[in-house]
Amino acid sequence: MPFTAKSGKFNASINTVEFGTGDKAVKIGGENVFPLYSFDAAIENAPKVGIEITDFGMEHEPECIKKYYEGCATLADMARKAASMEGVDFLSFRMEGGDPNGANKSTEELIGELKEIADAVDLPLVVCGCKNVEKDAELFSKAAEALNGKNAVILSAKEENYKTVGAAAGLAYKQIVGAESAVDINLAKQLNVLISQLGVDSKSVVMNVGSAAVGYGFEYVISTMDRVKAAALQQGDANLQMPIITPVASEAWGVKEAMASETDAPEWGSQEERGIDMEVETAMAVIAAGSNAVILKHPESIKIISGLMKELV
C-alpha cells in the first residue's frame, strides 16, 4: 500500500528576531518544525553563522588563527578582515579583558574598542562580556548605549544581572537581549519570564541556553536544547519560543584537543585540523539540536558550517 508521509509542522513557531540594520540585517527563528526538518515545512530563516574577535586581538590566539589576520594593526582592522570572510553573517565582539580576576580592563577602554569596531563594519553585532556578572552588567549597559540605533544583540543577561542589562539593552536602547542560563530548561524559562516582566518584548529576546565542546558534558547541552524546542513547538510554550544563539568558539578552542600544540602532542596531528574539527562538530551538533545561530572563530569552520546550511535548509 502507498506510504503517505505525515507533516511534522506545528501550529506554534519560534519567534522571528531580526538584528542589525539595513541590507546586512539578519533574521533568526521563525520556524514551526524541528531543527533542519525542512522536509516537513519550509524554514524561512536558515541558522546564521557569526565570527568572534576579542579585545585581546591576536594576543591569545593560536598561530592557525593569527595567520588569517596578518597585517591587521588594530581591532578595527581585524573586524573589517573578519567581516570579509566567506560565510560570515554577523560579528561578535567578546570583551574578555574586562574580567576583574584577569586583565581587569576598564569599561571605558572596552567600550571605546567596541565603538571602533562598530564604526568599521556594517555587519550585525553581537556583544559578549567577560563572564563576571557584576562587570558584565556595567559593560552591557554601556555597550547598549554606545550601539544605540545598531539593533545589536547584547549576549547575555543572567539571573544575577538581568534587571540592569534588560533595562538598559531592552528598554532604554531597544537592543536585542540575550538570556543566558546554565543548561537547564527550567532556568531558561524562568529567566525569559523575568525579562518579560521587566517589560522587554519577547520578540526582542534570544536565548543562550549554555554550551560546551563536544565530549565535555555535551549530552546535557543537546538534551536541554531538545527539550526547549519540544516545549516551544509541541506544547506551544510562549516562554520558550525565543531563538537560540550559541557561542561555540570559546568552548571549542578552549579544550586540550584544540589547544595542545603539535610539539606537546605530536601523535594528535595538526593542531589547526583538530581545532577546526572540534569547532565544526560542536557547531553542527547544536544546530541539529535547535540553535538558530552559532558564533565561531576559524574561517574554515565558518565556511564549512555556512555551506552546510545552504545545502540542508
PDB file of C-alpha atoms in Angstrom:
ATOM      1  CA  MET A   1       0.000   0.000   0.000  1.00  0.00           C
ATOM      2  CA  PRO A   2       1.232   3.537  -0.654  1.00  0.00           C
ATOM      3  CA  PHE A   3       3.049   5.474   2.072  1.00  0.00           C
ATOM      4  CA  THR A   4       1.632   8.889   2.898  1.00  0.00           C
ATOM      5  CA  ALA A   5       4.049  10.992   4.896  1.00  0.00           C
ATOM      6  CA  LYS A   6       2.616  12.899   7.829  1.00  0.00           C
ATOM      7  CA  SER A   7       3.610  16.525   8.153  1.00  0.00           C
ATOM      8  CA  GLY A   8       5.668  17.353  11.225  1.00  0.00           C
ATOM      9  CA  LYS A   9       4.927  21.053  11.274  1.00  0.00           C
ATOM     10  CA  PHE A  10       3.337  22.597  14.352  1.00  0.00           C
ATOM     11  CA  ASN A  11       0.786  25.331  14.949  1.00  0.00           C
ATOM     12  CA  ALA A  12       3.283  27.068  17.238  1.00  0.00           C
ATOM     13  CA  SER A  13       6.532  28.603  15.965  1.00  0.00           C
ATOM     14  CA  ILE A  14       9.794  30.072  17.167  1.00  0.00           C
ATOM     15  CA  ASN A  15       9.798  33.878  17.329  1.00  0.00           C
ATOM     16  CA  THR A  16      11.465  35.676  14.446  1.00  0.00           C
ATOM     17  CA  VAL A  17      14.130  38.053  15.721  1.00  0.00           C
ATOM     18  CA  GLU A  18      15.955  40.490  13.464  1.00  0.00           C
ATOM     19  CA  PHE A  19      19.212  42.146  14.470  1.00  0.00           C
ATOM     20  CA  GLY A  20      21.457  44.555  12.666  1.00  0.00           C
ATOM     21  CA  THR A  21      20.239  47.272  10.322  1.00  0.00           C
ATOM     22  CA  GLY A  22      19.897  47.894   6.607  1.00  0.00           C
ATOM     23  CA  ASP A  23      20.720  45.336   3.937  1.00  0.00           C
ATOM     24  CA  LYS A  24      23.034  43.383   6.251  1.00  0.00           C
ATOM     25  CA  ALA A  25      20.409  42.753   8.957  1.00  0.00           C
ATOM     26  CA  VAL A  26      19.739  39.085   9.646  1.00  0.00           C
ATOM     27  CA  LYS A  27      16.701  37.188  10.873  1.00  0.00           C
ATOM     28  CA  ILE A  28      16.786  34.080  13.021  1.00  0.00           C
ATOM     29  CA  GLY A  29      13.954  31.851  14.190  1.00  0.00           C
ATOM     30  CA  GLY A  30      10.510  31.774  12.632  1.00  0.00           C
ATOM     31  CA  GLU A  31      10.389  28.016  12.040  1.00  0.00           C
ATOM     32  CA  ASN A  32       7.435  25.795  13.004  1.00  0.00           C
ATOM     33  CA  VAL A  33       9.275  22.484  12.583  1.00  0.00           C
ATOM     34  CA  PHE A  34      12.055  20.752  14.463  1.00  0.00           C
ATOM     35  CA  PRO A  35      15.635  21.782  13.616  1.00  0.00           C
ATOM     36  CA  LEU A  36      16.570  21.176   9.950  1.00  0.00           C
ATOM     37  CA  TYR A  37      13.216  19.448   9.254  1.00  0.00           C
ATOM     38  CA  SER A  38      12.812  21.362   6.000  1.00  0.00           C
ATOM     39  CA  PHE A  39      11.099  18.292   4.510  1.00  0.00           C
ATOM     40  CA  ASP A  40       8.138  18.965   6.842  1.00  0.00           C
ATOM     41  CA  ALA A  41       7.808  22.687   6.120  1.00  0.00           C
ATOM     42  CA  ALA A  42       9.911  25.449   4.642  1.00  0.00           C
ATOM     43  CA  ILE A  43      12.446  27.012   7.023  1.00  0.00           C
ATOM     44  CA  GLU A  44      12.488  30.667   6.060  1.00  0.00           C
ATOM     45  CA  ASN A  45      15.495  31.675   8.135  1.00  0.00           C
ATOM     46  CA  ALA A  46      18.404  29.253   7.968  1.00  0.00           C
ATOM     47  CA  PRO A  47      20.724  29.159  11.003  1.00  0.00           C
ATOM     48  CA  LYS A  48      23.231  32.013  10.867  1.00  0.00           C
ATOM     49  CA  VAL A  49      26.989  31.968  11.460  1.00  0.00           C
ATOM     50  CA  GLY A  50      28.952  34.673  13.269  1.00  0.00           C
ATOM     51  CA  ILE A  51      32.675  35.248  13.679  1.00  0.00           C
ATOM     52  CA  GLU A  52      34.228  36.153  17.030  1.00  0.00           C
ATOM     53  CA  ILE A  53      37.039  38.537  17.844  1.00  0.00           C
ATOM     54  CA  THR A  54      38.030  39.660  21.338  1.00  0.00           C
ATOM     55  CA  ASP A  55      39.524  42.775  22.887  1.00  0.00           C
ATOM     56  CA  PHE A  56      42.845  40.902  23.185  1.00  0.00           C
ATOM     57  CA  GLY A  57      43.134  40.832  19.398  1.00  0.00           C
ATOM     58  CA  MET A  58      45.555  38.067  18.430  1.00  0.00           C
ATOM     59  CA  GLU A  59      47.353  38.010  21.780  1.00  0.00           C
ATOM     60  CA  HIS A  60      45.859  34.734  22.990  1.00  0.00           C
ATOM     61  CA  GLU A  61      45.042  33.108  19.672  1.00  0.00           C
ATOM     62  CA  PRO A  62      46.801  30.047  18.199  1.00  0.00           C
ATOM     63  CA  GLU A  63      49.031  30.570  15.174  1.00  0.00           C
ATOM     64  CA  CYS A  64      46.470  28.908  12.907  1.00  0.00           C
ATOM     65  CA  ILE A  65      44.079  31.795  13.637  1.00  0.00           C
ATOM     66  CA  LYS A  66      46.663  34.583  13.597  1.00  0.00           C
ATOM     67  CA  LYS A  67      47.668  33.899  10.003  1.00  0.00           C
ATOM     68  CA  TYR A  68      44.232  34.959   8.765  1.00  0.00           C
ATOM     69  CA  TYR A  69      44.656  38.416  10.292  1.00  0.00           C
ATOM     70  CA  GLU A  70      48.161  39.098   9.046  1.00  0.00           C
ATOM     71  CA  GLY A  71      48.704  42.819   8.517  1.00  0.00           C
ATOM     72  CA  CYS A  72      45.924  43.901  10.893  1.00  0.00           C
ATOM     73  CA  ALA A  73      47.284  46.579  13.226  1.00  0.00           C
ATOM     74  CA  THR A  74      44.095  47.418  15.157  1.00  0.00           C
ATOM     75  CA  LEU A  75      40.873  45.798  16.308  1.00  0.00           C
ATOM     76  CA  ALA A  76      39.070  47.779  13.625  1.00  0.00           C
ATOM     77  CA  ASP A  77      41.363  46.226  11.012  1.00  0.00           C
ATOM     78  CA  MET A  78      40.599  42.789  12.419  1.00  0.00           C
ATOM     79  CA  ALA A  79      36.885  43.484  12.358  1.00  0.00           C
ATOM     80  CA  ARG A  80      36.995  44.508   8.709  1.00  0.00           C
ATOM     81  CA  LYS A  81      39.014  41.400   7.842  1.00  0.00           C
ATOM     82  CA  ALA A  82      36.649  39.155   9.792  1.00  0.00           C
ATOM     83  CA  ALA A  83      33.603  40.713   8.151  1.00  0.00           C
ATOM     84  CA  SER A  84      35.014  39.956   4.694  1.00  0.00           C
ATOM     85  CA  MET A  85      35.454  36.225   5.302  1.00  0.00           C
ATOM     86  CA  GLU A  86      33.272  33.752   3.427  1.00  0.00           C
ATOM     87  CA  GLY A  87      30.051  32.709   5.140  1.00  0.00           C
ATOM     88  CA  VAL A  88      30.041  35.354   7.892  1.00  0.00           C
ATOM     89  CA  ASP A  89      26.560  36.688   8.740  1.00  0.00           C
ATOM     90  CA  PHE A  90      27.412  38.745  11.825  1.00  0.00           C
ATOM     91  CA  LEU A  91      30.316  39.841  14.005  1.00  0.00           C
ATOM     92  CA  SER A  92      30.679  39.014  17.684  1.00  0.00           C
ATOM     93  CA  PHE A  93      32.932  41.073  19.966  1.00  0.00           C
ATOM     94  CA  ARG A  94      33.835  39.443  23.283  1.00  0.00           C
ATOM     95  CA  MET A  95      35.052  41.855  25.976  1.00  0.00           C
ATOM     96  CA  GLU A  96      37.136  39.158  27.614  1.00  0.00           C
ATOM     97  CA  GLY A  97      39.637  41.529  29.165  1.00  0.00           C
ATOM     98  CA  GLY A  98      37.068  43.119  31.445  1.00  0.00           C
ATOM     99  CA  ASP A  99      37.266  40.274  33.959  1.00  0.00           C
ATOM    100  CA  PRO A 100      38.319  41.744  37.348  1.00  0.00           C
ATOM    101  CA  ASN A 101      40.154  38.494  38.031  1.00  0.00           C
ATOM    102  CA  GLY A 102      42.010  38.727  34.746  1.00  0.00           C
ATOM    103  CA  ALA A 103      43.274  41.750  32.796  1.00  0.00           C
ATOM    104  CA  ASN A 104      40.645  43.942  34.503  1.00  0.00           C
ATOM    105  CA  LYS A 105      40.431  46.406  31.628  1.00  0.00           C
ATOM    106  CA  SER A 106      38.308  49.457  32.294  1.00  0.00           C
ATOM    107  CA  THR A 107      34.787  49.792  30.967  1.00  0.00           C
ATOM    108  CA  GLU A 108      35.822  52.978  29.154  1.00  0.00           C
ATOM    109  CA  GLU A 109      38.627  51.217  27.287  1.00  0.00           C
ATOM    110  CA  LEU A 110      36.449  48.301  26.213  1.00  0.00           C
ATOM    111  CA  ILE A 111      33.521  50.461  25.106  1.00  0.00           C
ATOM    112  CA  GLY A 112      35.955  52.607  23.140  1.00  0.00           C
ATOM    113  CA  GLU A 113      37.120  49.487  21.304  1.00  0.00           C
ATOM    114  CA  LEU A 114      33.524  48.435  20.702  1.00  0.00           C
ATOM    115  CA  LYS A 115      32.777  51.811  19.116  1.00  0.00           C
ATOM    116  CA  GLU A 116      35.800  51.475  16.825  1.00  0.00           C
ATOM    117  CA  ILE A 117      34.569  48.095  15.654  1.00  0.00           C
ATOM    118  CA  ALA A 118      31.006  49.324  15.168  1.00  0.00           C
ATOM    119  CA  ASP A 119      32.299  52.193  13.027  1.00  0.00           C
ATOM    120  CA  ALA A 120      34.487  49.845  10.974  1.00  0.00           C
ATOM    121  CA  VAL A 121      31.871  47.328   9.809  1.00  0.00           C
ATOM    122  CA  ASP A 122      28.241  47.291   8.729  1.00  0.00           C
ATOM    123  CA  LEU A 123      27.528  43.718   9.818  1.00  0.00           C
ATOM    124  CA  PRO A 124      25.068  42.997  12.640  1.00  0.00           C
ATOM    125  CA  LEU A 125      26.822  42.982  16.013  1.00  0.00           C
ATOM    126  CA  VAL A 126      26.680  40.612  18.961  1.00  0.00           C
ATOM    127  CA  VAL A 127      28.356  41.804  22.163  1.00  0.00           C
ATOM    128  CA  CYS A 128      29.627  39.261  24.703  1.00  0.00           C
ATOM    129  CA  GLY A 129      31.047  40.015  28.115  1.00  0.00           C
ATOM    130  CA  CYS A 130      33.791  38.731  30.403  1.00  0.00           C
ATOM    131  CA  LYS A 131      31.699  36.195  32.369  1.00  0.00           C
ATOM    132  CA  ASN A 132      31.843  38.234  35.574  1.00  0.00           C
ATOM    133  CA  VAL A 133      28.206  39.102  36.292  1.00  0.00           C
ATOM    134  CA  GLU A 134      28.866  42.408  38.070  1.00  0.00           C
ATOM    135  CA  LYS A 135      31.323  43.702  35.481  1.00  0.00           C
ATOM    136  CA  ASP A 136      29.131  42.454  32.642  1.00  0.00           C
ATOM    137  CA  ALA A 137      26.155  44.393  33.989  1.00  0.00           C
ATOM    138  CA  GLU A 138      28.231  47.571  33.695  1.00  0.00           C
ATOM    139  CA  LEU A 139      29.758  46.638  30.329  1.00  0.00           C
ATOM    140  CA  PHE A 140      26.450  45.666  28.752  1.00  0.00           C
ATOM    141  CA  SER A 141      24.679  48.808  29.936  1.00  0.00           C
ATOM    142  CA  LYS A 142      27.380  50.983  28.387  1.00  0.00           C
ATOM    143  CA  ALA A 143      27.515  48.796  25.250  1.00  0.00           C
ATOM    144  CA  ALA A 144      23.774  49.173  24.719  1.00  0.00           C
ATOM    145  CA  GLU A 145      24.163  52.940  24.900  1.00  0.00           C
ATOM    146  CA  ALA A 146      27.218  53.013  22.632  1.00  0.00           C
ATOM    147  CA  LEU A 147      25.429  50.959  19.969  1.00  0.00           C
ATOM    148  CA  ASN A 148      22.229  52.990  20.075  1.00  0.00           C
ATOM    149  CA  GLY A 149      20.440  52.528  16.744  1.00  0.00           C
ATOM    150  CA  LYS A 150      22.505  49.463  15.744  1.00  0.00           C
ATOM    151  CA  ASN A 151      19.885  46.889  16.847  1.00  0.00           C
ATOM    152  CA  ALA A 152      22.647  44.746  18.318  1.00  0.00           C
ATOM    153  CA  VAL A 153      22.419  41.584  20.419  1.00  0.00           C
ATOM    154  CA  ILE A 154      23.637  42.023  23.990  1.00  0.00           C
ATOM    155  CA  LEU A 155      24.656  38.485  24.962  1.00  0.00           C
ATOM    156  CA  SER A 156      23.928  37.772  27.712  1.00  0.00           C
ATOM    157  CA  ALA A 157      21.821  38.749  30.701  1.00  0.00           C
ATOM    158  CA  LYS A 158      21.909  36.280  33.602  1.00  0.00           C
ATOM    159  CA  GLU A 159      19.655  35.800  36.604  1.00  0.00           C
ATOM    160  CA  GLU A 160      22.085  37.835  38.722  1.00  0.00           C
ATOM    161  CA  ASN A 161      22.143  40.898  36.442  1.00  0.00           C
ATOM    162  CA  TYR A 162      19.093  40.672  34.151  1.00  0.00           C
ATOM    163  CA  LYS A 163      17.417  43.736  35.670  1.00  0.00           C
ATOM    164  CA  THR A 164      20.336  46.028  34.861  1.00  0.00           C
ATOM    165  CA  VAL A 165      21.050  44.507  31.451  1.00  0.00           C
ATOM    166  CA  GLY A 166      17.406  44.146  30.463  1.00  0.00           C
ATOM    167  CA  ALA A 167      16.527  47.701  31.470  1.00  0.00           C
ATOM    168  CA  ALA A 168      19.427  49.232  29.545  1.00  0.00           C
ATOM    169  CA  ALA A 169      19.532  46.977  26.485  1.00  0.00           C
ATOM    170  CA  GLY A 170      15.890  46.015  26.070  1.00  0.00           C
ATOM    171  CA  LEU A 171      14.085  49.103  27.334  1.00  0.00           C
ATOM    172  CA  ALA A 172      16.282  52.193  27.184  1.00  0.00           C
ATOM    173  CA  TYR A 173      18.149  51.485  23.929  1.00  0.00           C
ATOM    174  CA  LYS A 174      15.921  48.891  22.195  1.00  0.00           C
ATOM    175  CA  GLN A 175      18.653  46.344  21.578  1.00  0.00           C
ATOM    176  CA  ILE A 176      18.122  42.577  21.477  1.00  0.00           C
ATOM    177  CA  VAL A 177      18.536  40.989  24.912  1.00  0.00           C
ATOM    178  CA  GLY A 178      20.268  37.629  25.267  1.00  0.00           C
ATOM    179  CA  ALA A 179      19.068  35.492  28.168  1.00  0.00           C
ATOM    180  CA  GLU A 180      21.813  33.150  29.395  1.00  0.00           C
ATOM    181  CA  SER A 181      21.093  30.131  31.562  1.00  0.00           C
ATOM    182  CA  ALA A 182      23.188  27.144  32.602  1.00  0.00           C
ATOM    183  CA  VAL A 183      21.971  24.123  30.600  1.00  0.00           C
ATOM    184  CA  ASP A 184      18.599  23.758  32.336  1.00  0.00           C
ATOM    185  CA  ILE A 185      15.204  24.197  30.666  1.00  0.00           C
ATOM    186  CA  ASN A 186      13.561  25.409  33.877  1.00  0.00           C
ATOM    187  CA  LEU A 187      16.222  28.074  34.427  1.00  0.00           C
ATOM    188  CA  ALA A 188      15.924  29.153  30.791  1.00  0.00           C
ATOM    189  CA  LYS A 189      12.169  29.551  31.059  1.00  0.00           C
ATOM    190  CA  GLN A 190      12.369  31.337  34.405  1.00  0.00           C
ATOM    191  CA  LEU A 191      14.836  33.894  33.065  1.00  0.00           C
ATOM    192  CA  ASN A 192      12.696  34.554  29.996  1.00  0.00           C
ATOM    193  CA  VAL A 193       9.706  35.173  32.260  1.00  0.00           C
ATOM    194  CA  LEU A 194      11.691  37.550  34.473  1.00  0.00           C
ATOM    195  CA  ILE A 195      12.947  39.540  31.490  1.00  0.00           C
ATOM    196  CA  SER A 196       9.446  39.800  30.034  1.00  0.00           C
ATOM    197  CA  GLN A 197       8.158  41.017  33.406  1.00  0.00           C
ATOM    198  CA  LEU A 198      10.609  43.917  33.137  1.00  0.00           C
ATOM    199  CA  GLY A 199       8.697  44.975  30.047  1.00  0.00           C
ATOM    200  CA  VAL A 200      11.090  43.693  27.382  1.00  0.00           C
ATOM    201  CA  ASP A 201       9.211  42.487  24.293  1.00  0.00           C
ATOM    202  CA  SER A 202       9.595  38.718  23.914  1.00  0.00           C
ATOM    203  CA  LYS A 203      10.266  39.303  20.207  1.00  0.00           C
ATOM    204  CA  SER A 204      13.414  41.179  21.265  1.00  0.00           C
ATOM    205  CA  VAL A 205      14.843  38.305  23.300  1.00  0.00           C
ATOM    206  CA  VAL A 206      17.137  35.465  22.262  1.00  0.00           C
ATOM    207  CA  MET A 207      18.430  32.631  24.426  1.00  0.00           C
ATOM    208  CA  ASN A 208      21.864  31.263  25.173  1.00  0.00           C
ATOM    209  CA  VAL A 209      20.893  28.076  26.995  1.00  0.00           C
ATOM    210  CA  GLY A 210      24.504  27.087  27.613  1.00  0.00           C
ATOM    211  CA  SER A 211      27.178  25.362  25.590  1.00  0.00           C
ATOM    212  CA  ALA A 212      30.139  23.026  25.810  1.00  0.00           C
ATOM    213  CA  ALA A 213      32.605  21.459  23.419  1.00  0.00           C
ATOM    214  CA  VAL A 214      31.672  18.025  22.105  1.00  0.00           C
ATOM    215  CA  GLY A 215      32.788  15.357  24.537  1.00  0.00           C
ATOM    216  CA  TYR A 216      32.687  17.685  27.540  1.00  0.00           C
ATOM    217  CA  GLY A 217      29.286  17.095  29.133  1.00  0.00           C
ATOM    218  CA  PHE A 218      27.817  17.834  25.737  1.00  0.00           C
ATOM    219  CA  GLU A 219      24.860  15.473  26.171  1.00  0.00           C
ATOM    220  CA  TYR A 220      23.400  17.921  28.693  1.00  0.00           C
ATOM    221  CA  VAL A 221      23.537  20.743  26.149  1.00  0.00           C
ATOM    222  CA  ILE A 222      21.827  18.659  23.484  1.00  0.00           C
ATOM    223  CA  SER A 223      19.121  17.285  25.762  1.00  0.00           C
ATOM    224  CA  THR A 224      18.354  20.788  27.052  1.00  0.00           C
ATOM    225  CA  MET A 225      18.007  22.182  23.534  1.00  0.00           C
ATOM    226  CA  ASP A 226      15.830  19.233  22.500  1.00  0.00           C
ATOM    227  CA  ARG A 227      13.521  19.840  25.443  1.00  0.00           C
ATOM    228  CA  VAL A 228      13.360  23.597  24.818  1.00  0.00           C
ATOM    229  CA  LYS A 229      12.350  23.131  21.178  1.00  0.00           C
ATOM    230  CA  ALA A 230       9.847  20.410  22.047  1.00  0.00           C
ATOM    231  CA  ALA A 231       8.193  22.608  24.683  1.00  0.00           C
ATOM    232  CA  ALA A 232       8.162  25.616  22.352  1.00  0.00           C
ATOM    233  CA  LEU A 233       6.677  23.790  19.361  1.00  0.00           C
ATOM    234  CA  GLN A 234       4.773  20.738  20.598  1.00  0.00           C
ATOM    235  CA  GLN A 235       3.414  22.355  23.755  1.00  0.00           C
ATOM    236  CA  GLY A 236       3.232  25.906  22.417  1.00  0.00           C
ATOM    237  CA  ASP A 237       5.089  27.346  25.428  1.00  0.00           C
ATOM    238  CA  ALA A 238       5.490  31.041  24.565  1.00  0.00           C
ATOM    239  CA  ASN A 239       8.133  31.451  27.270  1.00  0.00           C
ATOM    240  CA  LEU A 240      10.493  29.158  25.347  1.00  0.00           C
ATOM    241  CA  GLN A 241       9.823  30.318  21.794  1.00  0.00           C
ATOM    242  CA  MET A 242      12.823  32.645  21.637  1.00  0.00           C
ATOM    243  CA  PRO A 243      15.520  31.666  19.109  1.00  0.00           C
ATOM    244  CA  ILE A 244      18.823  30.317  20.425  1.00  0.00           C
ATOM    245  CA  ILE A 245      22.310  31.750  19.815  1.00  0.00           C
ATOM    246  CA  THR A 246      25.223  29.542  20.876  1.00  0.00           C
ATOM    247  CA  PRO A 247      28.777  30.854  21.376  1.00  0.00           C
ATOM    248  CA  VAL A 248      30.800  27.857  20.187  1.00  0.00           C
ATOM    249  CA  ALA A 249      34.247  29.414  19.627  1.00  0.00           C
ATOM    250  CA  SER A 250      35.283  29.979  23.233  1.00  0.00           C
ATOM    251  CA  GLU A 251      34.230  26.455  24.184  1.00  0.00           C
ATOM    252  CA  ALA A 252      35.664  24.535  21.232  1.00  0.00           C
ATOM    253  CA  TRP A 253      39.015  26.358  21.216  1.00  0.00           C
ATOM    254  CA  GLY A 254      39.415  26.107  24.978  1.00  0.00           C
ATOM    255  CA  VAL A 255      39.810  22.326  25.241  1.00  0.00           C
ATOM    256  CA  LYS A 256      43.044  20.361  25.010  1.00  0.00           C
ATOM    257  CA  GLU A 257      42.151  18.699  21.709  1.00  0.00           C
ATOM    258  CA  ALA A 258      42.163  22.116  20.044  1.00  0.00           C
ATOM    259  CA  MET A 259      44.842  23.892  22.075  1.00  0.00           C
ATOM    260  CA  ALA A 260      47.562  21.266  22.562  1.00  0.00           C
ATOM    261  CA  SER A 261      50.488  22.137  20.309  1.00  0.00           C
ATOM    262  CA  GLU A 262      51.944  19.675  17.839  1.00  0.00           C
ATOM    263  CA  THR A 263      55.132  19.745  19.898  1.00  0.00           C
ATOM    264  CA  ASP A 264      53.299  18.678  23.053  1.00  0.00           C
ATOM    265  CA  ALA A 265      51.053  16.128  21.325  1.00  0.00           C
ATOM    266  CA  PRO A 266      52.660  15.077  18.016  1.00  0.00           C
ATOM    267  CA  GLU A 267      50.575  11.901  17.891  1.00  0.00           C
ATOM    268  CA  TRP A 268      47.405  14.005  17.607  1.00  0.00           C
ATOM    269  CA  GLY A 269      48.410  15.544  14.282  1.00  0.00           C
ATOM    270  CA  SER A 270      47.747  19.065  13.030  1.00  0.00           C
ATOM    271  CA  GLN A 271      46.531  21.471  15.700  1.00  0.00           C
ATOM    272  CA  GLU A 272      44.661  23.520  13.119  1.00  0.00           C
ATOM    273  CA  GLU A 273      42.777  20.497  11.807  1.00  0.00           C
ATOM    274  CA  ARG A 274      41.935  19.414  15.349  1.00  0.00           C
ATOM    275  CA  GLY A 275      40.599  22.862  16.223  1.00  0.00           C
ATOM    276  CA  ILE A 276      38.508  23.079  13.081  1.00  0.00           C
ATOM    277  CA  ASP A 277      37.111  19.586  13.669  1.00  0.00           C
ATOM    278  CA  MET A 278      36.184  20.422  17.256  1.00  0.00           C
ATOM    279  CA  GLU A 279      34.513  23.675  16.229  1.00  0.00           C
ATOM    280  CA  VAL A 280      32.611  22.217  13.276  1.00  0.00           C
ATOM    281  CA  GLU A 281      31.406  19.159  15.202  1.00  0.00           C
ATOM    282  CA  THR A 282      30.203  21.291  18.097  1.00  0.00           C
ATOM    283  CA  ALA A 283      28.502  23.849  15.850  1.00  0.00           C
ATOM    284  CA  MET A 284      26.721  21.298  13.702  1.00  0.00           C
ATOM    285  CA  ALA A 285      25.528  19.362  16.746  1.00  0.00           C
ATOM    286  CA  VAL A 286      23.963  22.404  18.429  1.00  0.00           C
ATOM    287  CA  ILE A 287      22.339  23.467  15.161  1.00  0.00           C
ATOM    288  CA  ALA A 288      20.841  19.998  14.772  1.00  0.00           C
ATOM    289  CA  ALA A 289      19.563  20.264  18.353  1.00  0.00           C
ATOM    290  CA  GLY A 290      17.967  23.683  17.878  1.00  0.00           C
ATOM    291  CA  SER A 291      20.444  26.558  17.820  1.00  0.00           C
ATOM    292  CA  ASN A 292      19.404  29.283  15.360  1.00  0.00           C
ATOM    293  CA  ALA A 293      22.847  30.900  15.233  1.00  0.00           C
ATOM    294  CA  VAL A 294      26.382  29.922  16.204  1.00  0.00           C
ATOM    295  CA  ILE A 295      29.464  32.006  16.927  1.00  0.00           C
ATOM    296  CA  LEU A 296      32.710  30.537  15.545  1.00  0.00           C
ATOM    297  CA  LYS A 297      36.327  31.625  15.230  1.00  0.00           C
ATOM    298  CA  HIS A 298      38.215  29.819  12.452  1.00  0.00           C
ATOM    299  CA  PRO A 299      37.395  30.995   8.897  1.00  0.00           C
ATOM    300  CA  GLU A 300      37.400  27.419   7.612  1.00  0.00           C
ATOM    301  CA  SER A 301      34.886  26.348  10.260  1.00  0.00           C
ATOM    302  CA  ILE A 302      32.628  29.228   9.237  1.00  0.00           C
ATOM    303  CA  LYS A 303      32.924  28.321   5.577  1.00  0.00           C
ATOM    304  CA  ILE A 304      32.019  24.688   6.280  1.00  0.00           C
ATOM    305  CA  ILE A 305      29.015  25.408   8.508  1.00  0.00           C
ATOM    306  CA  SER A 306      27.706  28.137   6.203  1.00  0.00           C
ATOM    307  CA  GLY A 307      27.962  25.752   3.263  1.00  0.00           C
ATOM    308  CA  LEU A 308      26.135  23.023   5.150  1.00  0.00           C
ATOM    309  CA  MET A 309      23.287  25.394   5.959  1.00  0.00           C
ATOM    310  CA  LYS A 310      22.870  26.230   2.281  1.00  0.00           C
ATOM    311  CA  GLU A 311      22.634  22.531   1.453  1.00  0.00           C
ATOM    312  CA  LEU A 312      20.415  21.444   4.343  1.00  0.00           C
ATOM    313  CA  VAL A 313      17.885  24.284   4.667  1.00  0.00           C
TER     314      VAL A 313
END
